[in-house]
Amino acid sequence: MPSSTPIIDIHSHSTIKPYGNSFYSNLNPKKYADRSCIWTKDKFNDGDKALENLVGISRYRQAAYENLVDGQVKVVLTSLYPIEALFFETRKEFPDKVERYIGEFASLIGNERIKYIKGPAYNYFTDLCNEYKFLELLNRASSEGGNLTYRMIENANGLEDITANLLVIPTIEGAHVFCNGKDPRNVSAWDNVSERVKTVKEWPSPPLFISLAHHFYNGLCTHAKSLMGPAGELVDQTYGMRDYEYSHNDNEPPITDLGKKVIDLLLSKTNGRRVLLDIKHMSKEARTTYYELLQTTYKDEQIPVIYSHGALKQFYPHQVNLEKETDLIHIFRTNGLFGIEIDQRVLGYDELTDKWNKFKALFKKKRSKEYLEAKFVWNNIIEISEYAYLKDYRDDPWKYVCLGSDFDGIINPLNSYRDAESLPMLYQYLIQFLDEYWQNNTIIPKNYQGWN
């Protein structure tokens, strides 16, 4: 199902695998087909699919830049992510599983990268700057043996560039990156944080947004439970973690004074261009505190609330997903964005695995697997858009929803949509769902505001 419509993805991790492989001295990031080249895509087999379904780690590349171009992605927000050191401080009671877990990570990013992360020289901020330099390597230049180009966007005018095959906007996942070292709970590691934020803002292509939290406590705010299954058993993210029906054993505030300082440094315009805050991975209490800050400290500012990748709580009842009543209204009020993540778990696919036959019975005729899986994405789109319409955000109730695939992150994507090349097919099914929606009595009127 081809589509001629350019696609925008506001969250993918295209650098994580090639950058990890760049730690091997014999590899060349500028050479097409080299494992360390950001353009290089690869194939996946049944073993890769099984591993992905089991532990949520994909050994193949889902969002290599060639995957994106072949999937008709025109603009991608590439998320830089210095991997948190605690991923490799696994629970000691599972030695065999730990070894396998680290081995699968090695297949993802390379043993040399893991050695560096586990070593004493690993520094989050230094690594962030190096990953940014890696992204710059082929900016506006084709790789050796390749003929495609990408352009890193310096400002909004860059979006008009029709000569580049792909337009790239950097983002960052996890404000632990501003820690000088790899232990964000060490207070001294945050000395001179204002200078590090200023350095990032002075990049030729500064990040559009940064998430304050990620998988582990970083001294800035409490985080939502995000690691489930084998990863959740092997890795301990409980300190500073919040979730429904989970009794935490720490006294950390939703957002610390240091966290508020970092927020102010990011949102300020006096130290460079404003960098927006991404609320993904923040606990519910931390998000609520941030909304309060927007309505008090920053009440005279126009600061959109960004949720780069995820889904709604009603489909996956954990704080890593958003609530309609307490979260969506702030996205609508600020003209923010909600990126739909192509992950089985957060979309609610796993919740319905045992009820699959019942789910299929909801349809009057047999549908393809691609159609049925696309429905999980559509369910989130229509819930968000209808809620906007019902809350009188009717100028364009669809505009808050976008794609935040999280490809090449630690996700288990929908089986029919395993990489960026499948996005045109997903797009066509979403258009089909929209057509079917308007064939019934609907909350949003047919062809409302020109949508047809």
Short mmCIF file of N, CA and C in Angstrom, two decimals, residues 50-123:
data_model
loop_
_atom_site.label_atom_id
_atom_site.label_comp_id
_atom_site.label_asym_id
_atom_site.label_seq_id
_atom_site.Cartn_x
_atom_site.Cartn_y
_atom_site.Cartn_z
N ALA A 50 11.51 -13.49 17.21
CA ALA A 50 11.25 -14.19 18.46
C ALA A 50 11.92 -13.49 19.64
N LEU A 51 13.17 -13.06 19.46
CA LEU A 51 13.88 -12.35 20.52
C LEU A 51 13.17 -11.05 20.86
N GLU A 52 12.73 -10.36 19.84
CA GLU A 52 12.05 -9.08 20.05
C GLU A 52 10.77 -9.29 20.84
N ASN A 53 10.01 -10.33 20.51
CA ASN A 53 8.78 -10.61 21.23
C ASN A 53 9.04 -11.04 22.67
N LEU A 54 10.21 -11.68 22.90
CA LEU A 54 10.51 -12.20 24.23
C LEU A 54 11.03 -11.13 25.17
N VAL A 55 12.03 -10.34 24.73
CA VAL A 55 12.69 -9.40 25.65
C VAL A 55 12.62 -7.94 25.20
N GLY A 56 12.02 -7.67 24.05
CA GLY A 56 11.87 -6.29 23.62
C GLY A 56 13.14 -5.66 23.10
N ILE A 57 14.10 -6.47 22.65
CA ILE A 57 15.33 -5.94 22.07
C ILE A 57 15.40 -6.38 20.62
N SER A 58 15.54 -5.44 19.71
CA SER A 58 15.65 -5.80 18.29
C SER A 58 17.10 -5.71 17.87
N ARG A 59 17.61 -6.83 17.35
CA ARG A 59 19.00 -6.84 16.90
C ARG A 59 19.14 -6.18 15.54
N TYR A 60 18.06 -6.10 14.80
CA TYR A 60 18.11 -5.46 13.48
C TYR A 60 17.75 -3.98 13.63
N ARG A 61 18.01 -3.22 12.58
CA ARG A 61 17.77 -1.78 12.61
C ARG A 61 16.37 -1.46 12.08
N GLN A 62 15.64 -0.75 12.89
CA GLN A 62 14.28 -0.38 12.53
C GLN A 62 14.22 1.01 11.89
N ALA A 63 15.19 1.85 12.23
CA ALA A 63 15.12 3.25 11.79
C ALA A 63 16.46 3.74 11.25
N ALA A 64 17.21 2.85 10.56
CA ALA A 64 18.35 3.35 9.81
C ALA A 64 17.84 4.41 8.84
N TYR A 65 18.65 5.37 8.51
CA TYR A 65 18.14 6.46 7.68
C TYR A 65 17.64 5.99 6.32
N GLU A 66 18.21 4.91 5.81
CA GLU A 66 17.67 4.38 4.55
C GLU A 66 16.30 3.75 4.78
N ASN A 67 16.08 3.10 5.94
CA ASN A 67 14.74 2.62 6.28
C ASN A 67 13.74 3.77 6.26
N LEU A 68 14.13 4.89 6.84
CA LEU A 68 13.23 6.03 6.92
C LEU A 68 12.88 6.56 5.54
N VAL A 69 13.90 6.73 4.71
CA VAL A 69 13.65 7.24 3.36
C VAL A 69 12.76 6.28 2.58
N ASP A 70 13.04 4.98 2.67
CA ASP A 70 12.23 3.99 1.98
C ASP A 70 10.81 3.93 2.54
N GLY A 71 10.65 4.35 3.78
CA GLY A 71 9.33 4.40 4.40
C GLY A 71 8.63 5.73 4.24
N GLN A 72 9.17 6.58 3.35
CA GLN A 72 8.59 7.87 3.00
C GLN A 72 8.57 8.87 4.16
N VAL A 73 9.48 8.66 5.12
CA VAL A 73 9.67 9.64 6.19
C VAL A 73 10.49 10.79 5.62
N LYS A 74 9.98 11.99 5.73
CA LYS A 74 10.69 13.18 5.25
C LYS A 74 11.37 13.93 6.39
N VAL A 75 10.73 13.93 7.56
CA VAL A 75 11.29 14.62 8.73
C VAL A 75 11.35 13.64 9.89
N VAL A 76 12.51 13.51 10.51
CA VAL A 76 12.65 12.63 11.66
C VAL A 76 13.31 13.40 12.80
N LEU A 77 12.78 13.24 13.99
CA LEU A 77 13.39 13.80 15.19
C LEU A 77 14.20 12.68 15.83
N THR A 78 15.51 12.76 15.65
CA THR A 78 16.42 11.70 16.10
C THR A 78 16.81 11.94 17.55
N SER A 79 16.48 10.98 18.40
CA SER A 79 16.70 11.12 19.84
C SER A 79 18.09 10.62 20.22
N LEU A 80 18.90 11.51 20.79
CA LEU A 80 20.22 11.14 21.30
C LEU A 80 20.05 10.59 22.71
N TYR A 81 20.77 9.51 23.02
CA TYR A 81 20.56 8.86 24.30
C TYR A 81 21.83 8.20 24.82
N PRO A 82 22.62 8.88 25.64
CA PRO A 82 23.69 8.21 26.38
C PRO A 82 23.07 7.18 27.33
N ILE A 83 23.31 5.92 27.05
CA ILE A 83 22.64 4.83 27.77
C ILE A 83 22.97 4.89 29.26
N GLU A 84 21.95 4.76 30.09
CA GLU A 84 22.12 4.85 31.53
C GLU A 84 22.96 3.66 32.04
N ALA A 85 23.94 3.96 32.87
CA ALA A 85 24.87 2.94 33.36
C ALA A 85 24.17 1.85 34.15
N LEU A 86 23.04 2.18 34.78
CA LEU A 86 22.34 1.20 35.61
C LEU A 86 21.77 0.05 34.79
N PHE A 87 21.70 0.18 33.48
CA PHE A 87 21.27 -0.95 32.66
C PHE A 87 22.22 -2.13 32.81
N PHE A 88 23.45 -1.87 33.20
CA PHE A 88 24.45 -2.93 33.29
C PHE A 88 24.84 -3.24 34.73
N GLU A 89 24.05 -2.72 35.68
CA GLU A 89 24.20 -3.10 37.08
C GLU A 89 22.99 -3.94 37.44
N THR A 90 22.97 -5.16 36.89
CA THR A 90 21.80 -6.01 37.00
C THR A 90 21.78 -6.77 38.33
N ARG A 91 20.60 -7.28 38.65
CA ARG A 91 20.42 -8.00 39.91
C ARG A 91 21.28 -9.26 39.95
N LYS A 92 21.98 -9.47 41.04
CA LYS A 92 22.97 -10.54 41.14
C LYS A 92 22.35 -11.93 41.22
N GLU A 93 21.04 -12.01 41.59
CA GLU A 93 20.45 -13.33 41.79
C GLU A 93 20.12 -14.05 40.48
N PHE A 94 20.35 -13.39 39.34
CA PHE A 94 20.04 -14.02 38.06
C PHE A 94 21.29 -14.06 37.17
N PRO A 95 22.39 -14.73 37.58
CA PRO A 95 23.64 -14.63 36.83
C PRO A 95 23.52 -15.09 35.38
N ASP A 96 22.84 -16.21 35.12
CA ASP A 96 22.73 -16.70 33.75
C ASP A 96 21.90 -15.75 32.89
N LYS A 97 20.81 -15.29 33.44
CA LYS A 97 19.95 -14.38 32.69
C LYS A 97 20.65 -13.04 32.45
N VAL A 98 21.43 -12.61 33.44
CA VAL A 98 22.17 -11.36 33.31
C VAL A 98 23.14 -11.45 32.13
N GLU A 99 23.85 -12.56 32.06
CA GLU A 99 24.82 -12.74 30.98
C GLU A 99 24.12 -12.70 29.62
N ARG A 100 22.98 -13.34 29.54
CA ARG A 100 22.24 -13.34 28.27
C ARG A 100 21.73 -11.95 27.94
N TYR A 101 21.21 -11.27 28.97
CA TYR A 101 20.67 -9.92 28.78
C TYR A 101 21.73 -8.98 28.23
N ILE A 102 22.92 -9.00 28.84
CA ILE A 102 24.01 -8.15 28.38
C ILE A 102 24.47 -8.58 26.99
N GLY A 103 24.42 -9.89 26.72
CA GLY A 103 24.79 -10.37 25.40
C GLY A 103 23.87 -9.86 24.32
N GLU A 104 22.58 -9.79 24.63
CA GLU A 104 21.64 -9.27 23.64
C GLU A 104 21.86 -7.77 23.45
N PHE A 105 22.19 -7.07 24.50
CA PHE A 105 22.52 -5.65 24.36
C PHE A 105 23.76 -5.49 23.48
N ALA A 106 24.70 -6.45 23.61
CA ALA A 106 25.91 -6.39 22.80
C ALA A 106 25.57 -6.52 21.33
N SER A 107 24.60 -7.38 21.01
CA SER A 107 24.20 -7.53 19.62
C SER A 107 23.54 -6.27 19.09
N LEU A 108 23.04 -5.47 20.01
CA LEU A 108 22.36 -4.22 19.66
C LEU A 108 23.37 -3.09 19.41
N ILE A 109 24.31 -2.91 20.35
CA ILE A 109 25.19 -1.74 20.28
C ILE A 109 26.68 -2.08 20.24
N GLY A 110 27.04 -3.35 20.44
CA GLY A 110 28.44 -3.74 20.35
C GLY A 110 29.12 -3.85 21.70
N ASN A 111 30.00 -4.84 21.82
CA ASN A 111 30.72 -5.08 23.08
C ASN A 111 31.63 -3.92 23.48
N GLU A 112 32.24 -3.27 22.49
CA GLU A 112 33.14 -2.16 22.81
C GLU A 112 32.39 -1.01 23.46
N ARG A 113 31.18 -0.78 22.98
CA ARG A 113 30.34 0.27 23.56
C ARG A 113 29.97 -0.08 25.01
N ILE A 114 29.63 -1.34 25.25
CA ILE A 114 29.27 -1.77 26.59
C ILE A 114 30.46 -1.65 27.54
N LYS A 115 31.65 -2.02 27.08
CA LYS A 115 32.84 -1.88 27.92
C LYS A 115 33.05 -0.43 28.31
N TYR A 116 32.81 0.47 27.36
CA TYR A 116 32.98 1.90 27.64
C TYR A 116 31.96 2.38 28.68
N ILE A 117 30.71 1.95 28.52
CA ILE A 117 29.66 2.36 29.45
C ILE A 117 29.95 1.85 30.86
N LYS A 118 30.46 0.63 30.97
CA LYS A 118 30.74 0.03 32.27
C LYS A 118 32.05 0.54 32.88
N GLY A 119 32.87 1.19 32.08
CA GLY A 119 34.17 1.63 32.55
C GLY A 119 34.14 2.94 33.31
N PRO A 120 35.23 3.31 33.96
CA PRO A 120 35.28 4.50 34.82
C PRO A 120 35.27 5.82 34.06
N ALA A 121 35.58 5.78 32.76
CA ALA A 121 35.66 7.03 31.99
C ALA A 121 34.31 7.49 31.44
N TYR A 122 33.29 6.65 31.59
CA TYR A 122 31.99 6.99 31.00
C TYR A 122 31.41 8.23 31.65
N ASN A 123 31.09 9.20 30.83
CA ASN A 123 30.55 10.48 31.29
C ASN A 123 29.37 10.83 30.41
#
